[in-house]
Amino acid sequence: MDLSRQSSIILSITILTTFASFVKSSLPQGLQTLNISSEITTDPNITASFATDFGNLFNRTPGAVFLPSSPNDIATLIRFSYTSSTPFHISQRGLGHSAYGQTLVPDGILIDMSSLDRTNYSRINVTNGPIPYADVGAEQIWIDVLNATLKHDLMPRVLTDYLSLTVGGTLSNAGLSGRAFMHGPQISNVYELDVITGTGEIVTCSRESNSDLFYAVLGGLGQFGVITRARIALEPAQKRVRWLELFYTDIKVLTSDEEKLISTGNSLSGIIDYLEGEVLFSVTQGSLTAFKALWHGSD
Ligand SMILES: Cc1cc2nc3c(=O)[nH]c(=O)nc-3n(C[C@H](O)[C@H](O)[C@H](O)COP(=O)(O)OP(=O)(O)OC[C@H]3O[C@@H](n4cnc5c(N)ncnc54)[C@H](O)[C@@H]3O)c2cc1C
Ligand SMILES: *[C@@H]1O[C@H](CO)[C@@H](O)[C@H](O)[C@H]1NC(C)=O
Ligand SMILES: *[C@@H]1O[C@H](CO)[C@@H](O)[C@H](O)[C@H]1NC(C)=O
Ligand SMILES: *[C@@H]1O[C@H](CO)[C@@H](O)[C@H](O)[C@H]1NC(C)=O
Ligand SMILES: *[C@@H]1O[C@H](CO)[C@@H](O)[C@H](O)[C@H]1NC(C)=O
Ligand SMILES: *[C@@H]1O[C@H](CO)[C@@H](O)[C@H](O)[C@H]1NC(C)=O
């Protein structure tokens, strides 16, 4: 497959967002004739609310915001741009927890992935069996995925610490937490994706099928297509944990101990299943108490 051609439209977005100034263009010609036109808004009150992200370093209002009701609608928009004589820029946003303007698209159309029905939990389908997995809409957030899988005594193999991030957003980055030392980041724990490519095709990809696309999209910052569904690896959820906290005064000793544990891979499974380090500045009895309260609840 000619991946570079398929991704050319989306690829140009991030390059463009590195410019500080932009020319606000009117909506591309012909867009009103599409059946998705009612889902595209130029209402300044709405576009303004998509002009920044968590980092709040840039303010770049999109030309329009697209509120798709299905993956097919996204494909319709991208196909329209791809086949147009004047293609336009498209970006996609999970919940905008990016810190450096990665979702912003000043003269283009921003796809608000949440409108694929983020609060409809029928978009999280859990399959139990010898290799359990969940098929999840990319707009879903991890806390809801965890909630749905726990009902089957299962959980995603690797989560993020903060769980109100979208599946599509973290799979476009890496997805890290205390399970990554054993299983790698979230992007190493995905079986399959549905992706809308830069030509507007909906393609299912995995390690075995359309693998170029699969590996490009995972950790690809949205530059190689729009993820609409991910098949996430699950494992049995433990009912109880033992929690051990070790305080270090020397960072070299801490990182060397951590590296030792990372290098053991799976062999400590059942003994150490979750590993994280934190740095505490100017530790006093008060800050230590606050730290413990944050992690354990006050005790
Ligand atoms: C408070 C906070 C806590 C965090 N904690 C963690 C953590 O514990 N572990 C961790 O790994 N990360 C963490 N992050 C970082 C997080 O992974 C990134 O912020 C990431 O951007 C996810 O946020 P989002 O879901 O809102 O995605 P967005 O910021 O909206 O999007 C992220 C990128 O992915 C693209 N994108 C979004 N959806 C799709 C899609 N469906 N298909 C293709 N591309 C898409 C966007 O264009 C953008 O480039 C944290 C961030 C914050 C603000
Ligand atoms: C935008 O918000 C302002 C203030 O709340 C309101 O007066 C205005 O009517 C809104 N504009 C649109 C297009 O909804
Ligand atoms: C628009 O048309 C496509 C088929 O071309 C269809 O799949 C999609 O559901 C339609 N969307 C709306 C909002 O009607
Ligand atoms: C929720 O999603 C399911 C599966 O996609 C769909 O069949 C159902 O109509 C949706 N429910 C609502 C209330 O939109
Ligand atoms: C979940 O299953 C329903 C019913 O079979 C289906 O309509 C929906 O598309 C599935 N959702 C995902 C994200 O796979
Ligand atoms: C988990 O889902 C149930 C409904 O099935 C809901 O009542 C509960 O609030 C959810 N919990 C969280 C943390 O979202």
Coordinates of N, CA and C in Angstrom, one line a residue, residues 92-262:
Q92 N -7.8 16.0 14.2 CA -8.8 15.4 15.1 C -8.4 15.6 16.5
R93 N -9.4 15.6 17.4 CA -9.1 15.9 18.8 C -9.9 14.9 19.7
G94 N -9.2 14.3 20.7 CA -9.9 13.5 21.6 C -10.5 14.4 22.6
L95 N -9.8 14.7 23.7 CA -10.2 15.7 24.7 C -9.2 16.9 24.8
G96 N -8.3 16.9 23.9 CA -7.3 18.1 23.9 C -6.4 18.1 25.1
H97 N -6.0 16.9 25.7 CA -5.1 16.9 26.8 C -3.6 17.1 26.3
S98 N -3.4 17.2 25.0 CA -2.1 17.5 24.4 C -1.6 18.8 25.1
A99 N -0.3 18.9 25.0 CA 0.3 20.1 25.7 C 1.0 21.1 24.7
Y100 N 1.1 20.7 23.4 CA 1.8 21.6 22.5 C 1.1 21.8 21.2
G101 N -0.2 21.9 21.2 CA -1.0 22.3 20.1 C -1.1 21.2 19.0
Q102 N -0.9 20.0 19.4 CA -1.0 18.9 18.4 C -2.4 18.7 17.8
T103 N -3.4 19.1 18.4 CA -4.7 18.9 17.8 C -5.2 20.2 17.0
L104 N -4.5 21.3 17.1 CA -5.0 22.5 16.6 C -4.8 22.6 15.0
V105 N -5.8 23.2 14.4 CA -5.7 23.3 12.9 C -6.3 24.6 12.5
P106 N -5.5 25.7 12.5 CA -6.0 27.1 12.4 C -6.9 27.3 11.1
D107 N -6.5 26.9 10.0 CA -7.4 27.2 8.8 C -8.2 26.0 8.3
G108 N -8.3 25.0 9.2 CA -8.9 23.8 8.7 C -10.1 23.4 9.5
I109 N -10.5 22.1 9.4 CA -11.6 21.6 10.0 C -11.2 20.6 11.1
L110 N -11.6 20.9 12.3 CA -11.3 20.0 13.5 C -12.4 19.0 13.8
I111 N -12.0 17.7 13.8 CA -13.0 16.7 14.1 C -13.0 16.5 15.6
D112 N -14.2 16.7 16.2 CA -14.4 16.5 17.6 C -14.8 15.0 17.8
M113 N -13.8 14.2 18.2 CA -14.1 12.7 18.2 C -15.1 12.4 19.3
S114 N -15.3 13.2 20.3 CA -16.3 12.9 21.4 C -17.7 12.8 20.8
S115 N -17.9 13.5 19.7 CA -19.3 13.4 19.2 C -19.6 12.1 18.6
L116 N -18.7 11.2 18.5 CA -19.0 9.8 18.1 C -19.6 9.1 19.3
D117 N -20.1 9.8 20.2 CA -20.9 9.2 21.3 C -20.1 8.7 22.4
R118 N -19.3 9.6 23.0 CA -18.4 9.2 24.1 C -19.1 8.6 25.3
T119 N -20.4 9.0 25.5 CA -21.1 8.6 26.7 C -22.0 7.4 26.4
N120 N -21.9 6.8 25.2 CA -22.6 5.6 24.9 C -21.7 4.4 25.1
Y121 N -22.0 3.7 26.2 CA -21.1 2.6 26.6 C -21.3 1.3 25.8
S122 N -22.3 1.4 24.9 CA -22.4 0.2 24.0 C -21.3 0.3 23.0
R123 N -20.5 1.3 23.0 CA -19.3 1.4 22.1 C -18.1 0.8 22.8
I124 N -18.3 0.1 23.9 CA -17.2 -0.7 24.5 C -17.7 -2.1 24.6
N125 N -17.2 -3.0 23.8 CA -17.7 -4.4 23.7 C -16.6 -5.3 24.2
V126 N -16.9 -6.0 25.3 CA -15.9 -6.8 25.9 C -16.1 -8.3 25.5
T127 N -15.0 -8.9 25.0 CA -15.1 -10.3 24.7 C -14.2 -11.1 25.6
N128 N -14.8 -12.0 26.4 CA -14.1 -12.9 27.3 C -13.7 -14.2 26.6
G129 N -12.6 -14.8 27.0 CA -12.2 -16.0 26.3 C -10.7 -16.2 26.6
P130 N -10.1 -17.2 26.0 CA -8.7 -17.4 26.2 C -7.8 -16.2 26.0
I131 N -8.2 -15.4 25.0 CA -7.5 -14.1 24.7 C -8.5 -13.0 24.8
P132 N -8.7 -12.5 26.0 CA -9.8 -11.5 26.2 C -9.4 -10.2 25.6
Y133 N -10.4 -9.5 25.0 CA -10.1 -8.1 24.5 C -11.4 -7.3 24.5
A134 N -11.2 -6.0 24.3 CA -12.3 -5.1 24.2 C -12.3 -4.3 22.9
D135 N -13.4 -4.2 22.2 CA -13.5 -3.4 21.0 C -14.1 -2.1 21.5
V136 N -13.3 -1.0 21.3 CA -13.7 0.3 21.9 C -13.7 1.4 20.9
G137 N -14.7 2.2 20.9 CA -14.7 3.4 20.1 C -13.5 4.3 20.5
A138 N -12.8 4.9 19.5 CA -11.6 5.7 19.9 C -11.9 6.9 20.7
E139 N -13.2 7.3 20.7 CA -13.6 8.5 21.5 C -13.8 8.2 23.0
Q140 N -13.8 6.9 23.3 CA -14.1 6.5 24.7 C -12.9 6.9 25.6
I141 N -13.2 7.1 26.9 CA -12.1 7.4 27.8 C -11.8 6.2 28.6
W142 N -10.6 6.1 29.1 CA -10.1 4.8 29.7 C -10.8 4.5 31.0
I143 N -11.3 5.5 31.8 CA -12.0 5.1 33.0 C -13.3 4.4 32.6
D144 N -13.9 4.7 31.5 CA -15.2 4.0 31.1 C -14.8 2.6 30.6
V145 N -13.7 2.5 29.9 CA -13.2 1.2 29.4 C -13.0 0.3 30.6
L146 N -12.2 0.8 31.6 CA -11.9 0.0 32.8 C -13.2 -0.4 33.5
N147 N -14.1 0.5 33.6 CA -15.4 0.3 34.3 C -16.1 -0.9 33.6
A148 N -16.2 -0.9 32.3 CA -16.9 -1.9 31.5 C -16.2 -3.2 31.6
T149 N -14.8 -3.2 31.6 CA -14.1 -4.5 31.6 C -14.2 -5.1 33.0
L150 N -14.2 -4.3 34.1 CA -14.2 -4.8 35.4 C -15.5 -5.6 35.7
K151 N -16.5 -5.3 34.9 CA -17.8 -6.1 35.1 C -17.6 -7.6 34.7
H152 N -16.5 -7.8 33.9 CA -16.2 -9.2 33.5 C -14.9 -9.7 34.2
D153 N -14.6 -9.0 35.3 CA -13.3 -9.3 36.1 C -12.1 -9.2 35.2
L154 N -12.1 -8.3 34.2 CA -11.0 -8.1 33.3 C -10.6 -6.6 33.4
M155 N -9.4 -6.3 32.9 CA -8.9 -4.9 32.8 C -7.9 -4.8 31.7
P156 N -7.8 -3.6 31.1 CA -6.8 -3.4 30.1 C -5.4 -3.7 30.7
R157 N -4.6 -4.3 29.9 CA -3.2 -4.7 30.4 C -2.4 -3.5 30.9
V158 N -2.5 -2.4 30.1 CA -1.8 -1.2 30.5 C -2.8 -0.1 30.4
L159 N -2.9 0.7 31.5 CA -3.7 1.9 31.5 C -2.8 3.1 31.5
T160 N -3.4 4.3 31.6 CA -2.6 5.5 32.0 C -2.9 5.8 33.4
D161 N -2.1 6.6 34.1 CA -2.4 7.0 35.5 C -3.7 7.8 35.5
Y162 N -3.7 8.8 34.7 CA -4.9 9.6 34.6 C -5.8 9.0 33.6
L163 N -7.1 8.7 34.0 CA -7.9 7.9 33.1 C -8.9 8.6 32.3
S164 N -9.0 9.9 32.4 CA -10.0 10.7 31.6 C -9.3 11.1 30.3
L165 N -8.5 10.2 29.7 CA -7.9 10.5 28.4 C -8.6 9.6 27.4
T166 N -8.6 10.0 26.1 CA -9.3 9.1 25.1 C -8.4 8.0 24.6
V167 N -9.1 6.9 24.2 CA -8.4 5.8 23.6 C -7.6 6.2 22.4
G168 N -8.3 7.0 21.5 CA -7.6 7.4 20.3 C -6.4 8.4 20.6
G169 N -6.6 9.2 21.6 CA -5.5 10.2 22.0 C -4.3 9.5 22.5
T170 N -4.5 8.6 23.5 CA -3.3 7.9 24.0 C -2.6 6.9 23.1
L171 N -3.5 6.3 22.2 CA -2.9 5.4 21.3 C -2.1 6.1 20.1
S172 N -2.4 7.4 20.0 CA -1.6 8.3 19.1 C -0.4 8.8 19.7
N173 N -0.2 8.6 21.0 CA 1.0 9.0 21.7 C 1.7 7.7 22.1
A174 N 1.5 7.2 23.3 CA 2.2 6.0 23.7 C 1.3 5.3 24.8
G175 N 0.9 6.0 25.8 CA 0.1 5.4 26.9 C 0.9 4.7 27.9
L176 N 1.3 5.5 29.0 CA 2.2 5.0 30.0 C 1.6 4.9 31.4
S177 N 2.0 3.9 32.1 CA 1.7 3.8 33.5 C 2.6 2.7 34.1
G178 N 2.3 2.4 35.4 CA 3.1 1.4 36.1 C 3.1 0.0 35.6
R179 N 2.3 -0.3 34.6 CA 2.3 -1.6 34.0 C 3.2 -1.6 32.7
A180 N 3.6 -0.5 32.3 CA 4.4 -0.4 31.0 C 5.8 -1.1 31.2
F181 N 6.3 -1.1 32.5 CA 7.6 -1.7 32.6 C 7.6 -3.2 32.3
M182 N 6.5 -3.8 32.3 CA 6.3 -5.2 32.0 C 5.8 -5.5 30.6
H183 N 4.8 -4.7 30.2 CA 4.1 -4.9 29.0 C 4.4 -3.9 27.9
G184 N 5.2 -2.9 28.2 CA 5.4 -1.9 27.2 C 4.2 -0.9 27.3
P185 N 4.2 0.2 26.5 CA 3.1 1.2 26.5 C 1.8 0.6 26.0
Q186 N 0.8 1.4 26.1 CA -0.5 0.9 25.6 C -0.5 0.5 24.1
I187 N 0.4 1.3 23.3 CA 0.4 1.0 21.9 C 1.0 -0.4 21.6
S188 N 1.7 -1.0 22.6 CA 2.1 -2.4 22.3 C 1.1 -3.4 22.8
N189 N 0.0 -3.0 23.2 CA -1.1 -3.9 23.7 C -2.4 -3.7 23.0
V190 N -2.3 -3.5 21.7 CA -3.5 -3.4 20.8 C -3.4 -4.5 19.8
Y191 N -4.6 -5.1 19.5 CA -4.6 -6.2 18.5 C -5.0 -5.7 17.2
E192 N -5.8 -4.7 17.1 CA -6.4 -4.3 15.8 C -7.0 -2.9 15.9
L193 N -7.0 -2.2 14.7 CA -7.5 -0.8 14.7 C -8.4 -0.7 13.4
D194 N -9.4 0.1 13.5 CA -10.1 0.7 12.3 C -9.6 2.1 12.2
V195 N -9.1 2.3 11.0 CA -8.5 3.6 10.7 C -9.1 4.2 9.4
I196 N -9.4 5.5 9.4 CA -9.8 6.2 8.2 C -8.5 6.9 7.7
T197 N -8.1 6.5 6.5 CA -6.9 7.0 6.0 C -7.0 8.4 5.3
G198 N -6.0 8.9 4.8 CA -6.0 10.2 4.2 C -6.7 10.2 2.9
T199 N -7.1 9.1 2.3 CA -8.0 9.0 1.1 C -9.4 8.8 1.5
G200 N -9.7 8.7 2.8 CA -11.1 8.5 3.2 C -11.6 7.1 3.2
E201 N -10.6 6.1 3.1 CA -11.0 4.7 3.2 C -11.0 4.3 4.6
I202 N -12.0 3.4 5.0 CA -12.0 2.8 6.3 C -11.2 1.5 6.2
V203 N -10.1 1.4 6.9 CA -9.2 0.2 6.8 C -9.0 -0.4 8.2
T204 N -9.2 -1.8 8.2 CA -8.9 -2.5 9.5 C -7.5 -3.0 9.4
C205 N -6.7 -2.7 10.4 CA -5.3 -3.1 10.3 C -4.9 -3.7 11.7
S206 N -3.8 -4.5 11.5 CA -3.3 -5.2 12.7 C -1.8 -5.6 12.4
R207 N -1.2 -6.4 13.3 CA 0.2 -6.8 13.0 C 0.3 -7.6 11.7
E208 N -0.8 -8.3 11.4 CA -0.8 -9.3 10.3 C -1.4 -8.6 9.0
S209 N -2.3 -7.7 9.2 CA -3.0 -7.2 8.0 C -2.8 -5.6 7.9
N210 N -2.4 -5.1 6.8 CA -2.1 -3.7 6.7 C -1.2 -3.2 7.8
S211 N -0.2 -4.0 8.0 CA 0.7 -3.7 9.2 C 1.4 -2.4 9.1
D212 N 1.7 -1.9 7.9 CA 2.4 -0.6 7.7 C 1.5 0.5 8.4
L213 N 0.2 0.4 8.1 CA -0.7 1.4 8.6 C -0.8 1.3 10.1
F214 N -0.9 0.0 10.6 CA -1.1 -0.3 12.0 C 0.1 0.4 12.8
Y215 N 1.3 0.1 12.4 CA 2.5 0.6 13.1 C 2.6 2.1 12.9
A216 N 2.2 2.7 11.8 CA 2.3 4.1 11.6 C 1.3 4.9 12.5
V217 N 0.1 4.3 12.6 CA -0.9 5.0 13.3 C -0.7 5.0 14.8
L218 N -0.2 3.8 15.4 CA 0.1 3.7 16.8 C 1.3 4.6 17.1
G219 N 1.0 5.6 18.0 CA 2.1 6.6 18.3 C 2.3 7.6 17.2
G220 N 1.4 7.7 16.2 CA 1.6 8.5 15.1 C 1.0 9.9 15.2
L221 N 0.6 10.3 16.4 CA 0.1 11.7 16.6 C -1.0 12.1 15.5
G222 N -1.8 11.2 15.1 CA -2.9 11.6 14.2 C -2.4 11.9 12.8
Q223 N -1.2 11.7 12.4 CA -0.7 12.1 11.1 C -0.9 11.0 10.0
F224 N -1.4 9.8 10.4 CA -1.5 8.8 9.4 C -2.9 8.3 9.2
G225 N -3.8 8.9 9.9 CA -5.2 8.5 9.8 C -6.0 8.7 11.1
V226 N -7.3 8.5 11.0 CA -8.1 8.7 12.2 C -8.5 7.4 12.7
I227 N -8.2 7.1 14.0 CA -8.6 5.8 14.6 C -10.0 5.9 15.0
T228 N -10.8 4.9 14.6 CA -12.2 5.0 15.1 C -12.6 3.8 16.0
R229 N -11.8 2.7 15.9 CA -12.0 1.6 16.9 C -10.7 1.0 17.2
A230 N -10.5 0.5 18.4 CA -9.3 -0.2 18.8 C -9.7 -1.4 19.5
R231 N -9.0 -2.5 19.2 CA -9.2 -3.8 20.0 C -8.0 -3.9 21.0
I232 N -8.4 -3.8 22.3 CA -7.5 -3.6 23.4 C -7.3 -4.9 24.1
A233 N -6.0 -5.2 24.4 CA -5.7 -6.5 25.1 C -6.1 -6.3 26.6
L234 N -6.8 -7.4 27.1 CA -7.3 -7.4 28.5 C -6.6 -8.6 29.2
E235 N -6.7 -8.5 30.5 CA -6.2 -9.6 31.4 C -7.0 -9.6 32.6
P236 N -7.0 -10.7 33.4 CA -7.8 -10.8 34.6 C -7.4 -9.7 35.6
A237 N -8.5 -9.1 36.2 CA -8.2 -8.0 37.2 C -8.1 -8.7 38.5
Q238 N -7.0 -8.3 39.2 CA -6.8 -8.8 40.6 C -7.8 -8.1 41.5
K239 N -8.2 -8.8 42.6 CA -9.1 -8.2 43.6 C -8.4 -7.4 44.6
R240 N -7.2 -7.7 44.9 CA -6.5 -7.0 46.0 C -5.1 -6.7 45.6
V241 N -4.5 -5.7 46.2 CA -3.0 -5.5 45.9 C -2.3 -5.3 47.2
R242 N -1.0 -5.6 47.2 CA -0.1 -5.2 48.3 C 0.7 -4.0 47.7
W243 N 0.8 -3.0 48.5 CA 1.4 -1.7 48.0 C 2.6 -1.4 48.9
L244 N 3.7 -1.3 48.2 CA 5.0 -1.1 48.9 C 5.6 0.2 48.4
E245 N 6.0 1.1 49.4 CA 6.6 2.4 49.0 C 8.0 2.5 49.5
L246 N 8.9 2.7 48.7 CA 10.3 2.8 49.1 C 10.7 4.3 48.9
F247 N 11.3 4.9 49.9 CA 11.8 6.3 49.7 C 13.3 6.3 49.5
Y248 N 13.7 7.0 48.5 CA 15.1 7.1 48.1 C 15.6 8.5 48.3
T249 N 16.8 8.7 48.7 CA 17.3 10.1 48.8 C 18.3 10.3 47.6
D250 N 18.6 9.2 46.9 CA 19.6 9.3 45.8 C 19.0 8.8 44.5
I251 N 18.8 9.8 43.5 CA 18.1 9.4 42.3 C 18.8 8.3 41.5
K252 N 20.1 8.3 41.6 CA 20.9 7.3 40.8 C 20.6 5.9 41.4
V253 N 20.5 5.8 42.7 CA 20.1 4.5 43.3 C 18.7 4.1 42.9
L254 N 17.8 5.1 42.9 CA 16.4 4.8 42.5 C 16.3 4.3 41.1
T255 N 17.0 5.1 40.1 CA 16.8 4.7 38.7 C 17.6 3.3 38.4
S256 N 18.6 3.1 39.1 CA 19.3 1.8 38.9 C 18.5 0.7 39.4
D257 N 17.8 0.9 40.6 CA 16.9 -0.2 41.1 C 15.8 -0.4 40.1
E258 N 15.2 0.7 39.6 CA 14.1 0.6 38.6 C 14.5 -0.1 37.4
E259 N 15.7 0.2 36.9 CA 16.2 -0.5 35.7 C 16.4 -1.9 35.9
K260 N 16.9 -2.3 37.1 CA 17.0 -3.7 37.4 C 15.7 -4.4 37.3
L261 N 14.6 -3.8 37.9 CA 13.3 -4.4 37.9 C 12.7 -4.5 36.4
I262 N 13.0 -3.4 35.7 CA 12.5 -3.4 34.3 C 13.1 -4.6 33.5

